[in-house]
Amino acid sequence: MLSSQNASELILSQQIELKKSTVPFAQALGCVLGEDIRADRDFPPFDRVTMDGYALASKNYAKGQRAFKVESIQFAGEPLNTLLDKTACVEVMTGCMLPENADTVIRYEDSIRQANEVTFLDNLALQKNIHRRGSDRKKGDILLKAGQQLRAPDLAILATVGKTKVQVYTFPKVAFITSGDELVPVEQKPLAHQIRKSNVFAVSALLKPFIEEISHFHLPDDLPETIRQLTDILQQFDVLILSGGVSAGKKDYIPEALDRIGVDRLFHKIAQRPGKPMWFGKKENQLIFALPGNPVSAFMCAVRYVKPWFMQNAGLEIEKQEAILAENVEFKPDLSYFMQVTLKQENGQFWAYPCEGHGSGDLANLSRAQAFLELPQTTESLFEKGNVFPLWKW
């Protein structure tokens, strides 16, 4: 069995080739850029006035002149105005172009106006209140880099440079496949020996920010039919996430079926609890995650292994957090232990409090907990309060 760390490293080392598509920029929120976005002109594109007031040639103020005639007025959105008389000034509004021959703007608050003449206070700072052309970015500068996920402010950048359509990487097409004759649809009333499907909804919600959509399939406990359906699904999707059928039961057909259709097994079983039977493989440019069927096991594997891969695939930094163990914990098996915990934050640090349920089938307990604390595989059985361990939040 692989350690949890080795399993994670192996999964993250696997990449699939992403395709590109062109979409309207307003629909690109959350997409991963497939091209660099460059400034099509200087930012700002002109010397921009940043305060309502008066624009003038500062040398005259520096020589002692305080009273200036108001020669004209300049509004935002108007073509460039010119200060014709350098002993005069131009009334200007925030966002307008700085008039030619002017090099400073004095605020209304620092002036007294009477009719068509304005007098400025003494000892004012000069050559201020101007956002100089190109001071933010120069024409041709990269504003957004290929591989980054587009956030709300990035759409404004695309609009500013006139990028009406943008190249983005398409999220992988994902199939979530449940298996087991004991599972029935949510809307169906289960018989005494049946349960409703639930894993697909928890895992789909966890991965929603990093995928376009998830299609759901269900496999019966029948090897030939499992092989037939998996063969068909592999032809349609980039990533397959399976739940159930990977342990050692007589009807756990998933590993054999995947082997029969040519999927290369990269590992089967991780030295951990819960989630020990997890299976992972690859076929050409497709990845297959086969999770255990028990709800807590499936969800833990999705949080610890599947979500980080999708984050990396989307060009995002994988969240690495830690927490301080708030109580002594004993765990004897030589396995990594992903313990359900609740969290309290003190002085910028998380304290993790054990919040265990009744085993890997107790999905209701996941609503009480907030994260998994990863206690490392070791021959020691006591994990002492105050030690720091990796934290996997959902």
Short mmCIF file of C-alpha atoms in Angstrom, two decimals:
data_model
loop_
_atom_site.label_atom_id
_atom_site.label_comp_id
_atom_site.label_asym_id
_atom_site.label_seq_id
_atom_site.Cartn_x
_atom_site.Cartn_y
_atom_site.Cartn_z
CA MET A 1 0.00 0.00 0.00
CA LEU A 2 1.11 3.53 -0.72
CA SER A 3 1.36 6.13 2.00
CA SER A 4 -1.09 9.01 1.78
CA GLN A 5 1.76 11.35 0.82
CA ASN A 6 3.02 9.09 -1.98
CA ALA A 7 -0.51 8.57 -3.26
CA SER A 8 -1.05 12.33 -3.35
CA GLU A 9 2.23 12.94 -5.17
CA LEU A 10 1.44 10.28 -7.75
CA ILE A 11 -2.02 11.71 -8.41
CA LEU A 12 -0.75 15.27 -8.74
CA SER A 13 1.98 14.14 -11.15
CA GLN A 14 -0.66 13.02 -13.64
CA GLN A 15 -1.85 15.61 -16.12
CA ILE A 16 -4.32 15.49 -18.94
CA GLU A 17 -4.08 17.64 -22.03
CA LEU A 18 -6.65 20.39 -21.87
CA LYS A 19 -8.47 21.75 -24.90
CA LYS A 20 -9.11 25.42 -25.61
CA SER A 21 -12.27 27.17 -26.66
CA THR A 22 -13.23 30.77 -27.36
CA VAL A 23 -16.00 32.27 -25.27
CA PRO A 24 -17.54 35.75 -24.83
CA PHE A 25 -15.54 37.50 -22.13
CA ALA A 26 -18.62 38.15 -19.98
CA GLN A 27 -19.16 34.39 -19.72
CA ALA A 28 -15.57 33.59 -18.78
CA LEU A 29 -15.83 34.02 -15.00
CA GLY A 30 -14.15 31.04 -13.31
CA CYS A 31 -12.57 29.80 -16.55
CA VAL A 32 -8.82 29.25 -16.90
CA LEU A 33 -7.19 31.60 -19.39
CA GLY A 34 -5.68 29.98 -22.47
CA GLU A 35 -3.79 33.09 -23.63
CA ASP A 36 -1.90 36.07 -22.25
CA ILE A 37 -3.87 39.32 -22.14
CA ARG A 38 -1.80 42.42 -22.95
CA ALA A 39 -2.52 46.11 -22.61
CA ASP A 40 -3.67 47.50 -25.95
CA ARG A 41 -2.56 51.00 -24.90
CA ASP A 42 -1.02 52.73 -21.91
CA PHE A 43 -2.87 52.52 -18.58
CA PRO A 44 -4.14 55.18 -18.08
CA PRO A 45 -4.11 56.22 -21.75
CA PHE A 46 -3.69 59.92 -20.92
CA ASP A 47 -2.69 62.19 -18.03
CA ARG A 48 -5.87 61.86 -16.00
CA VAL A 49 -7.17 64.40 -13.48
CA THR A 50 -7.94 62.76 -10.13
CA MET A 51 -9.63 65.65 -8.27
CA ASP A 52 -12.25 68.25 -9.14
CA GLY A 53 -10.47 71.61 -9.19
CA TYR A 54 -8.25 73.74 -11.41
CA ALA A 55 -5.37 72.84 -13.73
CA LEU A 56 -2.55 75.32 -14.16
CA ALA A 57 1.12 75.75 -14.99
CA SER A 58 2.86 75.28 -11.64
CA LYS A 59 5.80 77.60 -12.40
CA ASN A 60 3.57 80.65 -12.04
CA TYR A 61 2.25 79.50 -8.66
CA ALA A 62 5.86 78.78 -7.62
CA LYS A 63 6.80 82.35 -8.52
CA GLY A 64 4.15 83.67 -6.13
CA GLN A 65 1.10 84.13 -8.33
CA ARG A 66 -2.08 83.20 -6.38
CA ALA A 67 -4.93 84.72 -8.41
CA PHE A 68 -5.72 83.02 -11.74
CA LYS A 69 -8.41 83.67 -14.31
CA VAL A 70 -10.55 80.67 -15.20
CA GLU A 71 -10.03 80.36 -18.91
CA SER A 72 -12.30 77.38 -19.68
CA ILE A 73 -13.71 74.16 -18.25
CA GLN A 74 -12.79 70.53 -19.04
CA PHE A 75 -15.16 67.59 -18.43
CA ALA A 76 -14.47 63.87 -18.44
CA GLY A 77 -15.14 62.41 -21.86
CA GLU A 78 -14.22 65.58 -23.76
CA PRO A 79 -11.26 65.84 -26.17
CA LEU A 80 -8.03 67.38 -24.95
CA ASN A 81 -8.29 71.04 -23.98
CA THR A 82 -5.40 73.50 -24.03
CA LEU A 83 -4.42 76.11 -21.46
CA LEU A 84 -3.87 79.04 -23.82
CA ASP A 85 -2.80 81.65 -21.26
CA LYS A 86 -0.23 80.11 -18.93
CA THR A 87 -1.06 82.71 -16.25
CA ALA A 88 -4.65 81.44 -16.22
CA CYS A 89 -6.17 78.08 -15.31
CA VAL A 90 -8.73 75.57 -16.54
CA GLU A 91 -11.51 74.25 -14.31
CA VAL A 92 -11.30 70.44 -14.47
CA MET A 93 -13.42 67.49 -13.38
CA THR A 94 -12.26 64.13 -12.06
CA GLY A 95 -11.48 61.71 -14.87
CA CYS A 96 -10.90 64.31 -17.58
CA MET A 97 -7.75 64.75 -19.63
CA LEU A 98 -5.17 67.12 -18.15
CA PRO A 99 -5.20 70.22 -20.38
CA GLU A 100 -2.13 70.80 -22.48
CA ASN A 101 0.37 73.29 -20.92
CA ALA A 102 -0.90 72.43 -17.39
CA ASP A 103 1.15 70.29 -15.01
CA THR A 104 -0.69 70.47 -11.69
CA VAL A 105 -4.23 70.31 -10.34
CA ILE A 106 -5.35 72.20 -7.23
CA ARG A 107 -8.52 71.03 -5.48
CA TYR A 108 -11.63 73.13 -5.03
CA GLU A 109 -11.02 72.84 -1.27
CA ASP A 110 -7.70 74.72 -1.62
CA SER A 111 -9.15 77.67 -3.51
CA ILE A 112 -11.51 80.63 -3.23
CA ARG A 113 -13.46 81.63 -6.33
CA GLN A 114 -15.07 84.93 -7.13
CA ALA A 115 -16.78 85.25 -10.50
CA ASN A 116 -14.26 84.22 -13.14
CA GLU A 117 -11.18 84.39 -10.94
CA VAL A 118 -9.86 81.88 -8.43
CA THR A 119 -7.34 82.46 -5.65
CA PHE A 120 -5.29 79.57 -4.31
CA LEU A 121 -4.03 79.05 -0.77
CA ASP A 122 -0.35 79.30 0.07
CA ASN A 123 2.14 76.43 0.46
CA LEU A 124 0.29 73.91 -1.73
CA ALA A 125 2.07 70.86 -3.13
CA LEU A 126 2.56 71.16 -6.88
CA GLN A 127 2.31 68.68 -9.76
CA LYS A 128 -0.21 66.65 -7.79
CA ASN A 129 -3.67 65.13 -8.35
CA ILE A 130 -2.71 63.71 -11.74
CA HIS A 131 -2.70 60.03 -12.71
CA ARG A 132 0.11 60.03 -15.26
CA ARG A 133 -0.19 58.26 -18.59
CA GLY A 134 1.28 54.75 -18.51
CA SER A 135 2.00 54.90 -14.78
CA ASP A 136 -0.02 51.71 -14.16
CA ARG A 137 0.89 49.65 -17.23
CA LYS A 138 2.55 50.30 -20.57
CA LYS A 139 1.14 49.24 -23.92
CA GLY A 140 2.06 45.60 -24.49
CA ASP A 141 2.44 44.72 -20.81
CA ILE A 142 0.91 41.40 -19.76
CA LEU A 143 -2.15 42.11 -17.63
CA LEU A 144 -3.43 38.54 -17.23
CA LYS A 145 -1.36 35.39 -17.72
CA ALA A 146 -2.45 32.21 -19.43
CA GLY A 147 -3.22 29.54 -16.84
CA GLN A 148 -4.84 31.78 -14.24
CA GLN A 149 -8.47 31.41 -13.27
CA LEU A 150 -10.54 34.46 -14.15
CA ARG A 151 -12.06 36.31 -11.20
CA ALA A 152 -14.56 39.16 -11.17
CA PRO A 153 -11.96 42.01 -11.49
CA ASP A 154 -10.36 40.21 -14.45
CA LEU A 155 -13.52 40.62 -16.50
CA ALA A 156 -13.10 44.39 -16.16
CA ILE A 157 -9.56 44.07 -17.54
CA LEU A 158 -10.84 42.08 -20.53
CA ALA A 159 -13.45 44.77 -21.14
CA THR A 160 -10.90 47.58 -20.82
CA VAL A 161 -8.64 46.11 -23.52
CA GLY A 162 -11.60 45.34 -25.79
CA LYS A 163 -11.21 41.57 -25.56
CA THR A 164 -14.78 40.68 -26.47
CA LYS A 165 -13.88 37.01 -26.87
CA VAL A 166 -11.19 35.17 -24.99
CA GLN A 167 -9.45 31.80 -25.23
CA VAL A 168 -9.94 29.60 -22.19
CA TYR A 169 -9.09 26.05 -21.26
CA THR A 170 -12.17 23.90 -21.10
CA PHE A 171 -12.76 22.12 -17.82
CA PRO A 172 -12.57 18.35 -18.13
CA LYS A 173 -15.78 16.44 -18.79
CA VAL A 174 -16.45 14.42 -15.67
CA ALA A 175 -18.54 11.31 -15.12
CA PHE A 176 -19.51 10.22 -11.60
CA ILE A 177 -20.31 6.52 -11.53
CA THR A 178 -21.98 4.78 -8.63
CA SER A 179 -22.26 1.02 -8.34
CA GLY A 180 -24.18 -1.43 -6.23
CA ASP A 181 -27.62 -3.02 -6.39
CA GLU A 182 -28.41 -1.64 -2.94
CA LEU A 183 -28.52 1.97 -4.21
CA VAL A 184 -31.70 3.63 -5.44
CA PRO A 185 -32.43 7.17 -6.75
CA VAL A 186 -33.10 9.97 -4.28
CA GLU A 187 -36.76 10.27 -5.27
CA GLN A 188 -37.39 6.55 -4.73
CA LYS A 189 -38.48 5.12 -1.40
CA PRO A 190 -35.89 2.48 -0.46
CA LEU A 191 -36.84 -0.98 0.61
CA ALA A 192 -35.49 -2.37 3.87
CA HIS A 193 -32.32 -3.65 2.14
CA GLN A 194 -31.69 -0.48 0.07
CA ILE A 195 -30.29 3.03 0.57
CA ARG A 196 -30.55 6.21 -1.49
CA LYS A 197 -27.58 7.44 -3.48
CA SER A 198 -25.74 10.24 -1.69
CA ASN A 199 -22.01 10.21 -2.53
CA VAL A 200 -22.53 11.72 -5.97
CA PHE A 201 -24.09 14.85 -4.50
CA ALA A 202 -21.45 15.50 -1.85
CA VAL A 203 -18.52 14.96 -4.24
CA SER A 204 -20.16 16.91 -7.09
CA ALA A 205 -20.74 19.89 -4.78
CA LEU A 206 -17.13 19.71 -3.58
CA LEU A 207 -15.79 19.85 -7.14
CA LYS A 208 -18.33 22.30 -8.61
CA PRO A 209 -15.92 25.30 -8.80
CA PHE A 210 -13.44 23.32 -10.93
CA ILE A 211 -15.62 21.49 -13.45
CA GLU A 212 -18.11 22.33 -16.15
CA GLU A 213 -20.61 19.67 -15.17
CA ILE A 214 -20.82 16.12 -13.85
CA SER A 215 -22.83 13.41 -15.57
CA HIS A 216 -24.12 10.61 -13.35
CA PHE A 217 -24.20 6.91 -14.23
CA HIS A 218 -25.00 3.82 -12.22
CA LEU A 219 -23.55 0.32 -12.65
CA PRO A 220 -25.28 -2.88 -11.54
CA ASP A 221 -23.43 -5.63 -9.69
CA ASP A 222 -22.71 -7.45 -12.94
CA LEU A 223 -19.22 -7.75 -14.45
CA PRO A 224 -20.11 -7.94 -18.18
CA GLU A 225 -22.51 -5.02 -17.88
CA THR A 226 -19.96 -3.04 -15.85
CA ILE A 227 -17.36 -3.60 -18.57
CA ARG A 228 -19.80 -2.60 -21.31
CA GLN A 229 -20.90 0.62 -19.63
CA LEU A 230 -17.40 1.69 -18.56
CA THR A 231 -16.14 1.16 -22.12
CA ASP A 232 -18.86 3.48 -23.39
CA ILE A 233 -18.35 6.10 -20.67
CA LEU A 234 -14.58 6.23 -21.29
CA GLN A 235 -15.24 7.27 -24.87
CA GLN A 236 -17.16 10.35 -23.71
CA PHE A 237 -15.40 11.76 -20.64
CA ASP A 238 -11.98 13.03 -19.55
CA VAL A 239 -12.22 12.08 -15.87
CA LEU A 240 -14.15 9.25 -14.28
CA ILE A 241 -14.93 9.23 -10.57
CA LEU A 242 -16.34 5.95 -9.33
CA SER A 243 -17.85 5.21 -5.94
CA GLY A 244 -18.08 1.68 -4.59
CA GLY A 245 -17.04 -1.73 -5.88
CA VAL A 246 -13.29 -1.33 -5.20
CA SER A 247 -12.87 -3.41 -2.04
CA ALA A 248 -12.48 -7.20 -1.68
CA GLY A 249 -16.13 -8.27 -1.85
CA LYS A 250 -17.28 -10.92 -4.30
CA LYS A 251 -19.28 -8.33 -6.25
CA ASP A 252 -16.63 -5.62 -6.17
CA TYR A 253 -16.02 -5.74 -9.93
CA ILE A 254 -14.59 -2.28 -10.58
CA PRO A 255 -10.82 -3.09 -10.47
CA GLU A 256 -11.25 -6.12 -12.74
CA ALA A 257 -13.50 -4.23 -15.15
CA LEU A 258 -11.06 -1.33 -15.44
CA ASP A 259 -8.24 -3.78 -16.06
CA ARG A 260 -10.27 -5.54 -18.78
CA ILE A 261 -10.86 -2.29 -20.70
CA GLY A 262 -7.20 -1.30 -20.69
CA VAL A 263 -6.96 1.20 -17.85
CA ASP A 264 -3.48 1.27 -16.31
CA ARG A 265 -3.68 0.86 -12.56
CA LEU A 266 -1.32 3.32 -10.86
CA PHE A 267 -2.24 2.19 -7.37
CA HIS A 268 -4.87 0.29 -5.43
CA LYS A 269 -5.11 0.84 -1.66
CA ILE A 270 -3.62 3.53 0.54
CA ALA A 271 -2.36 2.97 4.07
CA GLN A 272 -5.06 5.13 5.63
CA ARG A 273 -8.31 5.10 7.54
CA PRO A 274 -10.89 5.70 6.24
CA GLY A 275 -10.58 5.18 2.49
CA LYS A 276 -8.06 2.34 2.38
CA PRO A 277 -9.42 0.65 -0.83
CA MET A 278 -9.06 3.73 -3.09
CA TRP A 279 -8.00 2.92 -6.67
CA PHE A 280 -6.38 5.27 -9.21
CA GLY A 281 -5.50 4.76 -12.85
CA LYS A 282 -5.03 6.26 -16.28
CA LYS A 283 -5.86 5.47 -19.89
CA GLU A 284 -4.19 7.67 -22.49
CA ASN A 285 -5.45 11.21 -21.72
CA GLN A 286 -8.06 10.14 -19.14
CA LEU A 287 -7.87 9.74 -15.37
CA ILE A 288 -9.94 7.40 -13.24
CA PHE A 289 -10.50 7.87 -9.51
CA ALA A 290 -12.25 4.88 -7.93
CA LEU A 291 -13.35 5.73 -4.40
CA PRO A 292 -14.73 3.42 -1.71
CA GLY A 293 -18.50 3.27 -1.43
CA ASN A 294 -18.86 4.13 2.25
CA PRO A 295 -19.88 7.80 2.44
CA VAL A 296 -17.21 9.05 4.85
CA SER A 297 -14.48 7.12 3.00
CA ALA A 298 -15.59 8.43 -0.39
CA PHE A 299 -15.85 12.01 0.83
CA MET A 300 -12.49 11.93 2.60
CA CYS A 301 -10.75 10.61 -0.52
CA ALA A 302 -12.44 13.31 -2.58
CA VAL A 303 -11.31 16.04 -0.17
CA ARG A 304 -7.74 14.73 0.20
CA TYR A 305 -6.96 13.53 -3.34
CA VAL A 306 -9.59 14.38 -5.95
CA LYS A 307 -10.23 18.05 -5.13
CA PRO A 308 -6.48 18.94 -5.03
CA TRP A 309 -6.01 17.42 -8.47
CA PHE A 310 -8.90 19.45 -9.89
CA MET A 311 -7.55 22.60 -8.23
CA GLN A 312 -4.12 22.03 -9.77
CA ASN A 313 -5.74 21.28 -13.12
CA ALA A 314 -7.58 24.62 -12.91
CA GLY A 315 -4.31 26.46 -12.30
CA LEU A 316 -5.04 27.13 -8.64
CA GLU A 317 -2.73 26.77 -5.67
CA ILE A 318 -3.65 23.79 -3.53
CA GLU A 319 -4.80 24.85 -0.09
CA LYS A 320 -2.27 23.73 2.52
CA GLN A 321 -3.45 24.35 6.06
CA GLU A 322 -2.55 23.07 9.49
CA ALA A 323 -4.25 22.86 12.86
CA ILE A 324 -3.21 22.23 16.44
CA LEU A 325 -4.61 19.08 17.99
CA ALA A 326 -6.74 20.19 20.93
CA GLU A 327 -6.94 16.81 22.73
CA ASN A 328 -4.84 13.69 23.11
CA VAL A 329 -5.85 11.02 20.57
CA GLU A 330 -4.97 7.32 20.52
CA PHE A 331 -4.89 5.42 17.22
CA LYS A 332 -3.14 2.06 17.03
CA PRO A 333 -3.13 0.77 13.41
CA ASP A 334 -0.03 1.61 11.36
CA LEU A 335 -2.05 3.81 9.01
CA SER A 336 -2.60 7.50 8.37
CA TYR A 337 -5.71 8.54 10.25
CA PHE A 338 -8.02 11.17 8.78
CA MET A 339 -9.93 12.24 11.84
CA GLN A 340 -13.09 14.30 11.59
CA VAL A 341 -12.73 17.51 13.59
CA THR A 342 -14.44 20.75 14.46
CA LEU A 343 -12.37 23.93 14.45
CA LYS A 344 -11.84 26.95 16.64
CA GLN A 345 -9.62 29.82 15.61
CA GLU A 346 -7.46 31.62 18.17
CA ASN A 347 -4.76 34.16 17.37
CA GLY A 348 -4.83 33.21 13.69
CA GLN A 349 -4.40 29.46 14.36
CA PHE A 350 -6.87 26.62 14.06
CA TRP A 351 -7.42 24.25 16.99
CA ALA A 352 -8.87 20.90 15.95
CA TYR A 353 -11.28 19.05 18.25
CA PRO A 354 -12.09 15.39 17.53
CA CYS A 355 -15.61 14.93 16.20
CA GLU A 356 -15.79 11.25 15.39
CA GLY A 357 -18.96 9.45 14.35
CA HIS A 358 -19.74 5.76 14.13
CA GLY A 359 -17.47 4.68 11.31
CA SER A 360 -17.17 5.28 7.58
CA GLY A 361 -20.88 4.75 7.00
CA ASP A 362 -21.96 7.57 9.34
CA LEU A 363 -22.44 10.31 6.75
CA ALA A 364 -24.64 12.34 9.11
CA ASN A 365 -21.60 13.05 11.25
CA LEU A 366 -19.94 14.90 8.35
CA SER A 367 -22.45 17.70 8.89
CA ARG A 368 -21.18 18.13 12.46
CA ALA A 369 -17.50 18.12 11.47
CA GLN A 370 -15.68 20.80 9.48
CA ALA A 371 -12.50 19.13 8.29
CA PHE A 372 -10.23 16.09 8.37
CA LEU A 373 -7.07 16.28 10.45
CA GLU A 374 -4.37 14.05 8.93
CA LEU A 375 -2.55 12.15 11.68
CA PRO A 376 0.52 10.56 10.06
CA GLN A 377 1.28 6.87 9.70
CA THR A 378 3.52 5.89 12.60
CA THR A 379 4.28 3.06 15.01
CA GLU A 380 3.31 5.36 17.88
CA SER A 381 -0.26 5.13 19.13
CA LEU A 382 -0.55 8.44 21.00
CA PHE A 383 -0.95 11.79 19.27
CA GLU A 384 -0.50 14.45 21.90
CA LYS A 385 -2.41 17.66 22.36
CA GLY A 386 -0.55 20.70 21.05
CA ASN A 387 1.07 19.03 18.05
CA VAL A 388 0.40 20.44 14.58
CA PHE A 389 -0.95 18.33 11.71
CA PRO A 390 -2.18 18.86 8.12
CA LEU A 391 -5.80 20.02 7.87
CA TRP A 392 -8.17 19.29 4.98
CA LYS A 393 -11.26 21.49 5.10
CA TRP A 394 -14.37 21.18 2.97
#
